[in-house]
mmCIF file of C-alpha atoms in Angstrom:
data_model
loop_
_atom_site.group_PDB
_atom_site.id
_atom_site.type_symbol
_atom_site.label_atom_id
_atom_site.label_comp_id
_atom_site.label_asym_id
_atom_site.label_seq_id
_atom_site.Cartn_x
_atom_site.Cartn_y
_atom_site.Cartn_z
ATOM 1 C CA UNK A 1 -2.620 24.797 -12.870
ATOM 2 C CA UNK A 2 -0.968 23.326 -9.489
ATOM 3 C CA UNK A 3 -3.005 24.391 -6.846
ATOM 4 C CA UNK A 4 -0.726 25.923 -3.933
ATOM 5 C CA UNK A 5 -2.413 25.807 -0.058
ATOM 6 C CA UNK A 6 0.526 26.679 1.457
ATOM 7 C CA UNK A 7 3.794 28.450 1.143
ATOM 8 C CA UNK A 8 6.269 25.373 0.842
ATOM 9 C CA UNK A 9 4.600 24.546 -2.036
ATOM 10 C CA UNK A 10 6.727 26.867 -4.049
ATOM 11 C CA UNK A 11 9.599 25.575 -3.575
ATOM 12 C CA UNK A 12 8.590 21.899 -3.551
ATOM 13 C CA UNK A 13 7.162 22.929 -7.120
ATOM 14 C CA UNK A 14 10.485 24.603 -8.152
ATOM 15 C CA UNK A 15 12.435 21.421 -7.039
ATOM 16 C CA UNK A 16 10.223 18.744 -8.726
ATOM 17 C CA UNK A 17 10.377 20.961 -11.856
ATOM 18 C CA UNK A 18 14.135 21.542 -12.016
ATOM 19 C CA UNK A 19 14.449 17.435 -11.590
ATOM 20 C CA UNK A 20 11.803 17.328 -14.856
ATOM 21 C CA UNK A 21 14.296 19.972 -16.968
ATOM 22 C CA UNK A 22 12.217 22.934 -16.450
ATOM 23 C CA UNK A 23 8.911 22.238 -18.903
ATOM 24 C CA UNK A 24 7.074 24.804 -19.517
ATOM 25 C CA UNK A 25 3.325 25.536 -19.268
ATOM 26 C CA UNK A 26 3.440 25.897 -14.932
ATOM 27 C CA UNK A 27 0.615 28.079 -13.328
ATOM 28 C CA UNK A 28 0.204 28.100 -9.742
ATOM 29 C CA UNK A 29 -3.991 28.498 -8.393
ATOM 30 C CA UNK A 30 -4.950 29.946 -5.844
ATOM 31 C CA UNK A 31 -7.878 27.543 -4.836
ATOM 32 C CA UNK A 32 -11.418 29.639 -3.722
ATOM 33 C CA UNK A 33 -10.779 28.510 0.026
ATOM 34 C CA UNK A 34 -7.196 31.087 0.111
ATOM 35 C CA UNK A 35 -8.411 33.183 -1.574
ATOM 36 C CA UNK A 36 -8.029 35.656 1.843
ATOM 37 C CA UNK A 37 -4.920 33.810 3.132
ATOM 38 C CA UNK A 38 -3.049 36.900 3.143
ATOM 39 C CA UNK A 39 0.040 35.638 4.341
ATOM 40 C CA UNK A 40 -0.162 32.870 0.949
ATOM 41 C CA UNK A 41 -1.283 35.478 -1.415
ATOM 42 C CA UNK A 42 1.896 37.657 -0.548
ATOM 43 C CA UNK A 43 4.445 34.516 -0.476
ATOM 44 C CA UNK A 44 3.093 33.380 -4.151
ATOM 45 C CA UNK A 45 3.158 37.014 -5.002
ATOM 46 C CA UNK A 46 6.785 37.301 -3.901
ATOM 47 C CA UNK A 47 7.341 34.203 -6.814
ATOM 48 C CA UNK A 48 7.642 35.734 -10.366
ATOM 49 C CA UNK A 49 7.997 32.370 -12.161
ATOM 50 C CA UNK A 50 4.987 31.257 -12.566
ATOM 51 C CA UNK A 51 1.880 33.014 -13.036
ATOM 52 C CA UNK A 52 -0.958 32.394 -10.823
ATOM 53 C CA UNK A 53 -4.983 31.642 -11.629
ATOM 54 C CA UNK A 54 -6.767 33.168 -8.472
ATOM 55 C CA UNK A 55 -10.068 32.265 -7.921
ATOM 56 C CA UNK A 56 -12.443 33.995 -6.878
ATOM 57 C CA UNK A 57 -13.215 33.829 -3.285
ATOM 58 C CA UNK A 58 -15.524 31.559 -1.277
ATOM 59 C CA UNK A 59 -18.460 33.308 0.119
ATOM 60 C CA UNK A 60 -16.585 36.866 -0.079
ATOM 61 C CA UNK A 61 -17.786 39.731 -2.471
ATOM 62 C CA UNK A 62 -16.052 40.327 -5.953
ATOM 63 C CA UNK A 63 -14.464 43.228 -4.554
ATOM 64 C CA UNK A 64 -12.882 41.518 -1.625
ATOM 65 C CA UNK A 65 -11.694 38.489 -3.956
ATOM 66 C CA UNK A 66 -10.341 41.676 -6.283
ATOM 67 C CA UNK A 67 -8.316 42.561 -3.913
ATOM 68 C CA UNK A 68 -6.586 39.565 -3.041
ATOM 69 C CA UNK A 69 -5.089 40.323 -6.668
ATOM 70 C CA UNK A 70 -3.763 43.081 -5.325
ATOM 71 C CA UNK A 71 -2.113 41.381 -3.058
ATOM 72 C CA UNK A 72 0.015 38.982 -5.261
ATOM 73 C CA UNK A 73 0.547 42.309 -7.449
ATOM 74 C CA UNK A 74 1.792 43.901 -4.415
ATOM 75 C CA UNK A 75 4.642 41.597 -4.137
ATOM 76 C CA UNK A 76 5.367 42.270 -7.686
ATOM 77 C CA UNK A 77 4.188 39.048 -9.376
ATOM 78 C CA UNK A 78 1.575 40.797 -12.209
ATOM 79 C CA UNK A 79 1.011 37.528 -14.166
ATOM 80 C CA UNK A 80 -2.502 37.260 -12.480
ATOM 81 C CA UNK A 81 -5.943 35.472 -13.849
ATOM 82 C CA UNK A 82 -9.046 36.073 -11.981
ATOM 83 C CA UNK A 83 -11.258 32.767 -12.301
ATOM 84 C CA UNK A 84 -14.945 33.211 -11.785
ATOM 85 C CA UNK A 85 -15.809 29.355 -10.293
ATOM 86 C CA UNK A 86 -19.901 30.515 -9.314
ATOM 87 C CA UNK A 87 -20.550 31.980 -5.695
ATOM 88 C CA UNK A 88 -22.750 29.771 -3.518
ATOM 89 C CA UNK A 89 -25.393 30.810 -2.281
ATOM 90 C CA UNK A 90 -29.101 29.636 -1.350
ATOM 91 C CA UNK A 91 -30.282 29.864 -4.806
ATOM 92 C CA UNK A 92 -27.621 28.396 -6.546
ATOM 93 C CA UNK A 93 -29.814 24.963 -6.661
ATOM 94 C CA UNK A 94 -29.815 22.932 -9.090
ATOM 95 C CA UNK A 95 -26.076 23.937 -9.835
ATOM 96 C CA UNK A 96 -23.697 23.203 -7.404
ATOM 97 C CA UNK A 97 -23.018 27.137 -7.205
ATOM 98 C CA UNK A 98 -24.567 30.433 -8.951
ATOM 99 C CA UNK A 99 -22.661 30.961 -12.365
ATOM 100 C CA UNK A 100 -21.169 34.315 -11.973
ATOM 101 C CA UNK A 101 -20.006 34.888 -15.582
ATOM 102 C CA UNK A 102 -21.964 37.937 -16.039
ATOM 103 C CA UNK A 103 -19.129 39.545 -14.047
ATOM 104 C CA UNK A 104 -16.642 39.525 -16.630
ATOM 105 C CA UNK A 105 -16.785 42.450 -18.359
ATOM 106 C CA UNK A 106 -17.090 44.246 -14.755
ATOM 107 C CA UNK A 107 -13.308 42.880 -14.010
ATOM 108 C CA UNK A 108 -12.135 43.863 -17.490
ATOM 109 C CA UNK A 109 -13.234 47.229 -16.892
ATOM 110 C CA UNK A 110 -12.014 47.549 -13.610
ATOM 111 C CA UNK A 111 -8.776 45.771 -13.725
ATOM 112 C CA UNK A 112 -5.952 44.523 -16.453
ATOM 113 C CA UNK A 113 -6.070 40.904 -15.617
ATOM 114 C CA UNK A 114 -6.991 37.799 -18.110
ATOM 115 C CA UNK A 115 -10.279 36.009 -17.066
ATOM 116 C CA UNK A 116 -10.746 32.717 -16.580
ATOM 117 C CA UNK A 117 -14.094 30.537 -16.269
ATOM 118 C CA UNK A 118 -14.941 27.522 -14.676
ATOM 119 C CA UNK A 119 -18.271 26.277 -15.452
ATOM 120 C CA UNK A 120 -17.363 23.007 -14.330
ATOM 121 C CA UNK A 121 -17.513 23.955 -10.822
ATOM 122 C CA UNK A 122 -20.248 26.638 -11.431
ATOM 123 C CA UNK A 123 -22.621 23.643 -12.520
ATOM 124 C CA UNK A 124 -21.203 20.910 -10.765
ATOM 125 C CA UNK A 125 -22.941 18.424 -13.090
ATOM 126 C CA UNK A 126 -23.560 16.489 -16.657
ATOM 127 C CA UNK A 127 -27.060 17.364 -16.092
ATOM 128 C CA UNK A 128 -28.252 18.455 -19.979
ATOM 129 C CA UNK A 129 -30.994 21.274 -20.810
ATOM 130 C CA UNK A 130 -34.386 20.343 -23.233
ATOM 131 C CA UNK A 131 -32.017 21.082 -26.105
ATOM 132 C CA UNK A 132 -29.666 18.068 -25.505
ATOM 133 C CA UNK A 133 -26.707 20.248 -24.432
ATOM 134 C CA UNK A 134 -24.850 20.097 -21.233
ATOM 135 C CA UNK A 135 -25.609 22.719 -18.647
ATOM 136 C CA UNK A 136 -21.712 22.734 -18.113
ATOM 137 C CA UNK A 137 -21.996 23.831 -21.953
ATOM 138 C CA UNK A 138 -24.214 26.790 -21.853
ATOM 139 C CA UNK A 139 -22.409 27.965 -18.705
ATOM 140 C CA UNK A 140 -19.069 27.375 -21.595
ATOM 141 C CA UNK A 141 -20.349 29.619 -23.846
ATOM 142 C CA UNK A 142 -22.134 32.312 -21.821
ATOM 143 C CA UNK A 143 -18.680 32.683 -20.160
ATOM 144 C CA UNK A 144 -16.813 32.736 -24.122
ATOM 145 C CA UNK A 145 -19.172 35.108 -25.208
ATOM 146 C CA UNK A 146 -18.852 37.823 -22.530
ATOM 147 C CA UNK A 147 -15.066 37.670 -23.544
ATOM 148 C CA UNK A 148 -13.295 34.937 -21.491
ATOM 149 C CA UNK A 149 -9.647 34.664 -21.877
ATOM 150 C CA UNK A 150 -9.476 31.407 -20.709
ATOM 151 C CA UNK A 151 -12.033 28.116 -19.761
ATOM 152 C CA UNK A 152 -10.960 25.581 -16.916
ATOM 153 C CA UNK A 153 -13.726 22.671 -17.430
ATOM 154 C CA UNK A 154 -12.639 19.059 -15.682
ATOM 155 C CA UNK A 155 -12.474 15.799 -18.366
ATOM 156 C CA UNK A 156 -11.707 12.225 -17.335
ATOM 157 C CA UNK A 157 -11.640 9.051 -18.735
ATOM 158 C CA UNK A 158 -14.136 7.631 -16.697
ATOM 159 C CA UNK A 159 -15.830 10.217 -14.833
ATOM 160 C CA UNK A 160 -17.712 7.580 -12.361
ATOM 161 C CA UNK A 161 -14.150 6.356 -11.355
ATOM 162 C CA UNK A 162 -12.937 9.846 -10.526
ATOM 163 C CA UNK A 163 -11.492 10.608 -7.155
ATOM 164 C CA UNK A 164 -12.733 14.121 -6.805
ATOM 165 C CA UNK A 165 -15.212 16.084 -9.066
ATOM 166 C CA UNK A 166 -16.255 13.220 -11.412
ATOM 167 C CA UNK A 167 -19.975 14.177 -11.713
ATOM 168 C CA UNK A 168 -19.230 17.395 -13.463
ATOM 169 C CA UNK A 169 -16.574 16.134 -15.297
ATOM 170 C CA UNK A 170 -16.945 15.684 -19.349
ATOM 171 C CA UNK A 171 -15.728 12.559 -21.202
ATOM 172 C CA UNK A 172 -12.590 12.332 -23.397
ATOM 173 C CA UNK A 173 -15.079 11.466 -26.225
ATOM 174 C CA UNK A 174 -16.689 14.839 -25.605
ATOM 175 C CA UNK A 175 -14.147 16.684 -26.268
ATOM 176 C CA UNK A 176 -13.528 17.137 -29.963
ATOM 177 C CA UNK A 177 -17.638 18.564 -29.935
ATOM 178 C CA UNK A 178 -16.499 20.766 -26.687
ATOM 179 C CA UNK A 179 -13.218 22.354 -28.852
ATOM 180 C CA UNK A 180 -16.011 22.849 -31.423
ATOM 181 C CA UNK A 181 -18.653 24.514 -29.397
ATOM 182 C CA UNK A 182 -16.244 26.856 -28.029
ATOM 183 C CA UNK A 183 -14.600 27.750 -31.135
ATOM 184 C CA UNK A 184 -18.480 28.611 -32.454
ATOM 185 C CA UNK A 185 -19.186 31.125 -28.877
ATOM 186 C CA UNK A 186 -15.383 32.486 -29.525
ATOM 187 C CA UNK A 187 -16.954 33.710 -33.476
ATOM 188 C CA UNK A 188 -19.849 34.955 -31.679
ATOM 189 C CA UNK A 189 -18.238 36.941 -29.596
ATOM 190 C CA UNK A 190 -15.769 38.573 -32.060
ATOM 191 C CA UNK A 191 -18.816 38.792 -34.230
ATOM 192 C CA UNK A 192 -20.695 40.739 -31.137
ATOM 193 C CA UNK A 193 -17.542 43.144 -30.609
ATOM 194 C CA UNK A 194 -17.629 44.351 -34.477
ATOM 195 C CA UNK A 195 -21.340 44.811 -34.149
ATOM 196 C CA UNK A 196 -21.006 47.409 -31.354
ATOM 197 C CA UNK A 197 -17.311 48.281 -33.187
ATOM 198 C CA UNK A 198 -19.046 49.387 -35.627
ATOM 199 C CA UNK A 199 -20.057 53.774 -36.023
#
């Protein structure tokens, strides 16, 4: 996803990809900071290229960030994913915000749109439980088995050379056992959904 702040972006993005042949795979975010920049929201909205990962809002409730979807759908672009990235608050210690996953379900029953997780920034470190795993892990799969569409988690190279958010991010190495993990959450969950399918 290329994050968008403010409305030249757009077109900057359209011109760098027409240069590039038009690849595929573009989807502008809407970073947790804009989330209420009505004026963006409506502009990105008014774009029905590419669709657009909204997170949700900084310090705003899930029904406000809710309805800066409506916003972009307003303007007739309805290729929206809501991103749960944790809410901070003053219990969100040791994480670097509260993981928020448990709303999923709530915005699949209350709205049509594909959702995301981000349990890198929910945890905000490589901090590992008793059990050996990565927080940033059970954050993964709590978020896979409540039925996300989609996980956003950060990888580098060298995590202590990144720029920005290298203490949450996983290793290359990692992820072949990362793919793994999720793919064992993603059985859990269809295996959950046939329980309760089940008369």
């Amino acid at each position: 996803a290329m994050e968008v702040t403010h409305e030249q972006h757009i077109e900057e993005i359209d011109n760098y990809l027409e240069k590039l042949g038009q690849p595929t795979g573009v989807m502008l975010q809407i970073g947790t900071r804009n989330t209420q920049n009505f004026e963006l929201l409506k502009a990105v909205g008014r774009q029905h290229t590419y669709p657009v990962l909204l997170k949700r809002g900084f310090g705003i409730s899930l029904n406000e960030s809710l309805n800066a979807a409506e916003y972009l759908a307003s303007e007739g672009n309805n290729q929206v994913i809501f991103c749960l990235r944790g809410m901070k608050t003053s219990f969100n210690a040791p994480h670097r915000n509260m993981v928020d996953f448990a709303h999923l379900p709530i915005i699949k029953r209350l709205t049509r749109m594909s959702v995301c997780i981000d349990p890198s920034h929910s945890v905000g470190t490589r901090e590992a439980s008793p059990d050996g795993v990565l927080d940033i892990l059970h954050s993964t799969s709590q978020g896979i088995i409540a039925g996300a569409n989609m996980v956003l988690v950060d990888f580098h190279p060298s995590p202590t050379d990144a720029l920005v958010d290298g203490p949450q991010a996983l290793t290359l190495d990692e992820l072949p056992k990362f793919i793994e993990d999720t793919r064992i959450s993603r059985e859990a969950y269809k295996q959950r959904v046939e329980l309760w399918a089940e008369k």
